[in-house]
Amino acid sequence: MATEAQADCLFCKIVTGDVPATIVRETETTVAFRDINPQAPTHVLVIPKVHRPDIAALAASHPQIAADVLTTAGEVAAMEDLVDSGYRVVFNTGSGAGQTVFHAHAHLLGGRGLNWPPG
Ligand code: AMP
Ligand code: ZN
């Protein structure tokens, strides 16, 4: 079942604690942790605890949890003092857009100037 932990999924293992991560916030439905290869002074990944391969699949099956991901991203942005300076929330969706981990996740980036459009 899609909502159960996937044995071969890195982010499911972070949810269960089998893979360590620097967790900055955890809610009933989400986990936020620092990206292992940060692209900005703040680079936090926000994931649903349920396994879905991307944000569109999550929004289709669990719309409230998709909203929870955004709520947690906003809370972490406030915790990281990014509200005044601004920040970006990105969902790479599909390998052509740079998605490498197929468990839905938001990238929260901030703490430096961010160019537009992204590369
Ligand atoms: P994406 O390329 O959009 O799928 O994003 C996956 C992100 O996961 C990349 O930014 C990686 O640096 C990050 N990442 C991979 N392994 C880990 C890990 N063990 N802990 C934290 N972040 C990770
Ligand atoms: Zn997963």
PDB file of C-alpha atoms and ligand atoms in Angstrom:
ATOM      1  CA  MET A   1       0.000   0.000   0.000  1.00  0.00           C
ATOM      2  CA  ALA A   2       1.265   3.415  -0.952  1.00  0.00           C
ATOM      3  CA  THR A   3       1.061   4.833   2.544  1.00  0.00           C
ATOM      4  CA  GLU A   4       3.315   2.193   4.089  1.00  0.00           C
ATOM      5  CA  ALA A   5       7.058   2.659   4.346  1.00  0.00           C
ATOM      6  CA  GLN A   6       8.815   1.462   1.210  1.00  0.00           C
ATOM      7  CA  ALA A   7      11.731  -0.778   2.103  1.00  0.00           C
ATOM      8  CA  ASP A   8      13.989   0.680  -0.574  1.00  0.00           C
ATOM      9  CA  CYS A   9      13.114   4.353   0.043  1.00  0.00           C
ATOM     10  CA  LEU A  10      15.746   6.574   1.677  1.00  0.00           C
ATOM     11  CA  PHE A  11      13.233   9.110   2.984  1.00  0.00           C
ATOM     12  CA  CYS A  12      10.954   6.415   4.444  1.00  0.00           C
ATOM     13  CA  LYS A  13      14.054   5.288   6.375  1.00  0.00           C
ATOM     14  CA  ILE A  14      14.541   8.836   7.661  1.00  0.00           C
ATOM     15  CA  VAL A  15      10.886   8.822   8.809  1.00  0.00           C
ATOM     16  CA  THR A  16      11.405   5.552  10.703  1.00  0.00           C
ATOM     17  CA  GLY A  17      14.807   6.617  12.065  1.00  0.00           C
ATOM     18  CA  ASP A  18      16.715   3.854  10.260  1.00  0.00           C
ATOM     19  CA  VAL A  19      18.754   6.524   8.434  1.00  0.00           C
ATOM     20  CA  PRO A  20      19.956   9.459  10.567  1.00  0.00           C
ATOM     21  CA  ALA A  21      19.066  13.025   9.669  1.00  0.00           C
ATOM     22  CA  THR A  22      19.274  16.431  11.279  1.00  0.00           C
ATOM     23  CA  ILE A  23      15.585  16.879  11.983  1.00  0.00           C
ATOM     24  CA  VAL A  24      14.489  20.468  12.556  1.00  0.00           C
ATOM     25  CA  ARG A  25      10.729  19.928  12.900  1.00  0.00           C
ATOM     26  CA  GLU A  26       8.387  16.976  13.101  1.00  0.00           C
ATOM     27  CA  THR A  27       4.580  17.050  13.018  1.00  0.00           C
ATOM     28  CA  GLU A  28       1.986  14.296  13.045  1.00  0.00           C
ATOM     29  CA  THR A  29       2.202  14.010   9.252  1.00  0.00           C
ATOM     30  CA  THR A  30       5.531  15.577   8.206  1.00  0.00           C
ATOM     31  CA  VAL A  31       9.268  15.613   8.937  1.00  0.00           C
ATOM     32  CA  ALA A  32      11.665  18.455   8.106  1.00  0.00           C
ATOM     33  CA  PHE A  33      15.418  17.823   8.041  1.00  0.00           C
ATOM     34  CA  ARG A  34      18.553  19.488   6.683  1.00  0.00           C
ATOM     35  CA  ASP A  35      19.650  18.555   3.161  1.00  0.00           C
ATOM     36  CA  ILE A  36      22.903  16.589   3.221  1.00  0.00           C
ATOM     37  CA  ASN A  37      24.240  18.685   0.304  1.00  0.00           C
ATOM     38  CA  PRO A  38      22.959  22.196   1.055  1.00  0.00           C
ATOM     39  CA  GLN A  39      22.548  24.643  -1.830  1.00  0.00           C
ATOM     40  CA  ALA A  40      21.887  27.650   0.426  1.00  0.00           C
ATOM     41  CA  PRO A  41      22.575  28.640   4.067  1.00  0.00           C
ATOM     42  CA  THR A  42      19.162  27.176   4.864  1.00  0.00           C
ATOM     43  CA  HIS A  43      18.313  24.089   2.822  1.00  0.00           C
ATOM     44  CA  VAL A  44      15.694  21.966   4.536  1.00  0.00           C
ATOM     45  CA  LEU A  45      13.662  19.135   3.039  1.00  0.00           C
ATOM     46  CA  VAL A  46      10.050  18.758   4.166  1.00  0.00           C
ATOM     47  CA  ILE A  47       8.520  15.350   3.548  1.00  0.00           C
ATOM     48  CA  PRO A  48       5.221  13.645   4.284  1.00  0.00           C
ATOM     49  CA  LYS A  49       5.518  10.616   6.539  1.00  0.00           C
ATOM     50  CA  VAL A  50       3.429   8.675   4.035  1.00  0.00           C
ATOM     51  CA  HIS A  51       5.264   7.400   0.990  1.00  0.00           C
ATOM     52  CA  ARG A  52       4.085   8.905  -2.278  1.00  0.00           C
ATOM     53  CA  PRO A  53       6.476   9.288  -5.214  1.00  0.00           C
ATOM     54  CA  ASP A  54       5.964  12.996  -5.840  1.00  0.00           C
ATOM     55  CA  ILE A  55       3.923  15.988  -4.719  1.00  0.00           C
ATOM     56  CA  ALA A  56       1.250  15.532  -7.390  1.00  0.00           C
ATOM     57  CA  ALA A  57       0.595  11.946  -6.280  1.00  0.00           C
ATOM     58  CA  LEU A  58       0.498  13.124  -2.663  1.00  0.00           C
ATOM     59  CA  ALA A  59      -1.942  15.927  -3.470  1.00  0.00           C
ATOM     60  CA  ALA A  60      -4.186  13.467  -5.330  1.00  0.00           C
ATOM     61  CA  SER A  61      -4.355  10.884  -2.561  1.00  0.00           C
ATOM     62  CA  HIS A  62      -3.741  12.958   0.578  1.00  0.00           C
ATOM     63  CA  PRO A  63      -4.574  16.634  -0.114  1.00  0.00           C
ATOM     64  CA  GLN A  64      -4.530  17.593   3.568  1.00  0.00           C
ATOM     65  CA  ILE A  65      -1.038  16.143   4.004  1.00  0.00           C
ATOM     66  CA  ALA A  66       0.127  17.994   0.887  1.00  0.00           C
ATOM     67  CA  ALA A  67      -1.096  21.151   2.614  1.00  0.00           C
ATOM     68  CA  ASP A  68       0.653  20.056   5.798  1.00  0.00           C
ATOM     69  CA  VAL A  69       3.968  19.913   3.878  1.00  0.00           C
ATOM     70  CA  LEU A  70       3.496  23.572   2.923  1.00  0.00           C
ATOM     71  CA  THR A  71       2.487  24.537   6.458  1.00  0.00           C
ATOM     72  CA  THR A  72       5.598  22.878   7.873  1.00  0.00           C
ATOM     73  CA  ALA A  73       7.755  24.602   5.243  1.00  0.00           C
ATOM     74  CA  GLY A  74       6.360  27.957   6.341  1.00  0.00           C
ATOM     75  CA  GLU A  75       6.918  27.151  10.003  1.00  0.00           C
ATOM     76  CA  VAL A  76      10.529  26.139   9.370  1.00  0.00           C
ATOM     77  CA  ALA A  77      11.065  29.313   7.318  1.00  0.00           C
ATOM     78  CA  ALA A  78       9.910  31.314  10.342  1.00  0.00           C
ATOM     79  CA  MET A  79      12.115  29.247  12.685  1.00  0.00           C
ATOM     80  CA  GLU A  80      15.091  29.965  10.377  1.00  0.00           C
ATOM     81  CA  ASP A  81      14.263  33.698  10.342  1.00  0.00           C
ATOM     82  CA  LEU A  82      13.621  33.767   6.594  1.00  0.00           C
ATOM     83  CA  VAL A  83      10.256  35.514   6.507  1.00  0.00           C
ATOM     84  CA  ASP A  84      11.631  39.021   5.997  1.00  0.00           C
ATOM     85  CA  SER A  85      14.468  38.084   3.647  1.00  0.00           C
ATOM     86  CA  GLY A  86      12.364  35.663   1.601  1.00  0.00           C
ATOM     87  CA  TYR A  87      12.754  32.034   0.699  1.00  0.00           C
ATOM     88  CA  ARG A  88      11.846  29.527  -1.974  1.00  0.00           C
ATOM     89  CA  VAL A  89       9.897  26.270  -1.805  1.00  0.00           C
ATOM     90  CA  VAL A  90      10.659  23.922  -4.698  1.00  0.00           C
ATOM     91  CA  PHE A  91       9.267  20.524  -5.699  1.00  0.00           C
ATOM     92  CA  ASN A  92      11.469  18.901  -8.323  1.00  0.00           C
ATOM     93  CA  THR A  93       9.027  16.553 -10.022  1.00  0.00           C
ATOM     94  CA  GLY A  94      10.339  13.927 -12.421  1.00  0.00           C
ATOM     95  CA  SER A  95      13.926  13.064 -13.294  1.00  0.00           C
ATOM     96  CA  GLY A  96      13.989  15.689 -16.077  1.00  0.00           C
ATOM     97  CA  ALA A  97      13.438  18.350 -13.427  1.00  0.00           C
ATOM     98  CA  GLY A  98      16.145  16.969 -11.166  1.00  0.00           C
ATOM     99  CA  GLN A  99      14.146  14.701  -8.879  1.00  0.00           C
ATOM    100  CA  THR A 100      16.448  11.982  -7.562  1.00  0.00           C
ATOM    101  CA  VAL A 101      14.541  10.726  -4.503  1.00  0.00           C
ATOM    102  CA  PHE A 102      11.068   9.459  -5.364  1.00  0.00           C
ATOM    103  CA  HIS A 103       9.409  10.209  -2.029  1.00  0.00           C
ATOM    104  CA  ALA A 104       7.618  13.569  -2.227  1.00  0.00           C
ATOM    105  CA  HIS A 105       9.645  16.417  -0.732  1.00  0.00           C
ATOM    106  CA  ALA A 106       9.741  20.194  -0.663  1.00  0.00           C
ATOM    107  CA  HIS A 107      13.096  21.954  -0.782  1.00  0.00           C
ATOM    108  CA  LEU A 108      13.051  25.046   1.466  1.00  0.00           C
ATOM    109  CA  LEU A 109      15.897  27.335   0.400  1.00  0.00           C
ATOM    110  CA  GLY A 110      16.888  30.666   1.893  1.00  0.00           C
ATOM    111  CA  GLY A 111      19.563  32.762   3.506  1.00  0.00           C
ATOM    112  CA  ARG A 112      21.059  34.058   0.246  1.00  0.00           C
ATOM    113  CA  GLY A 113      19.864  35.787  -2.898  1.00  0.00           C
ATOM    114  CA  LEU A 114      17.980  33.427  -5.221  1.00  0.00           C
ATOM    115  CA  ASN A 115      17.992  33.982  -8.981  1.00  0.00           C
ATOM    116  CA  TRP A 116      14.946  33.701 -11.208  1.00  0.00           C
ATOM    117  CA  PRO A 117      14.355  31.702 -13.325  1.00  0.00           C
ATOM    118  CA  PRO A 118      16.083  28.772 -11.593  1.00  0.00           C
ATOM    119  CA  GLY A 119      18.486  26.782 -13.747  1.00  0.00           C
TER     120      GLY A 119
HETATM  121  P1  AMP B   1      15.731  15.895  -5.433  1.00  0.00           P
HETATM  122  O1  AMP B   1      16.981  15.869  -6.282  1.00  0.00           O
HETATM  123  O2  AMP B   1      14.813  17.035  -5.684  1.00  0.00           O
HETATM  124  O3  AMP B   1      15.033  14.544  -5.480  1.00  0.00           O
HETATM  125  O4  AMP B   1      16.229  16.112  -3.936  1.00  0.00           O
HETATM  126  C1  AMP B   1      16.796  15.112  -3.159  1.00  0.00           C
HETATM  127  C2  AMP B   1      17.630  15.798  -2.129  1.00  0.00           C
HETATM  128  O5  AMP B   1      17.906  14.860  -1.105  1.00  0.00           O
HETATM  129  C3  AMP B   1      18.990  16.305  -2.635  1.00  0.00           C
HETATM  130  O6  AMP B   1      19.054  17.714  -2.440  1.00  0.00           O
HETATM  131  C4  AMP B   1      19.998  15.559  -1.769  1.00  0.00           C
HETATM  132  O7  AMP B   1      21.107  16.348  -1.407  1.00  0.00           O
HETATM  133  C5  AMP B   1      19.166  15.176  -0.565  1.00  0.00           C
HETATM  134  N1  AMP B   1      19.617  14.008   0.173  1.00  0.00           N
HETATM  135  C6  AMP B   1      20.006  12.823  -0.328  1.00  0.00           C
HETATM  136  N2  AMP B   1      20.315  11.968   0.667  1.00  0.00           N
HETATM  137  C7  AMP B   1      20.087  12.635   1.831  1.00  0.00           C
HETATM  138  C8  AMP B   1      20.215  12.292   3.215  1.00  0.00           C
HETATM  139  N3  AMP B   1      20.627  11.072   3.623  1.00  0.00           N
HETATM  140  N4  AMP B   1      19.916  13.224   4.139  1.00  0.00           N
HETATM  141  C9  AMP B   1      19.506  14.468   3.748  1.00  0.00           C
HETATM  142  N5  AMP B   1      19.356  14.836   2.472  1.00  0.00           N
HETATM  143  C10 AMP B   1      19.650  13.935   1.518  1.00  0.00           C
HETATM  144 ZN    ZN B   2       9.353   6.771   0.938  1.00  0.00          ZN
END
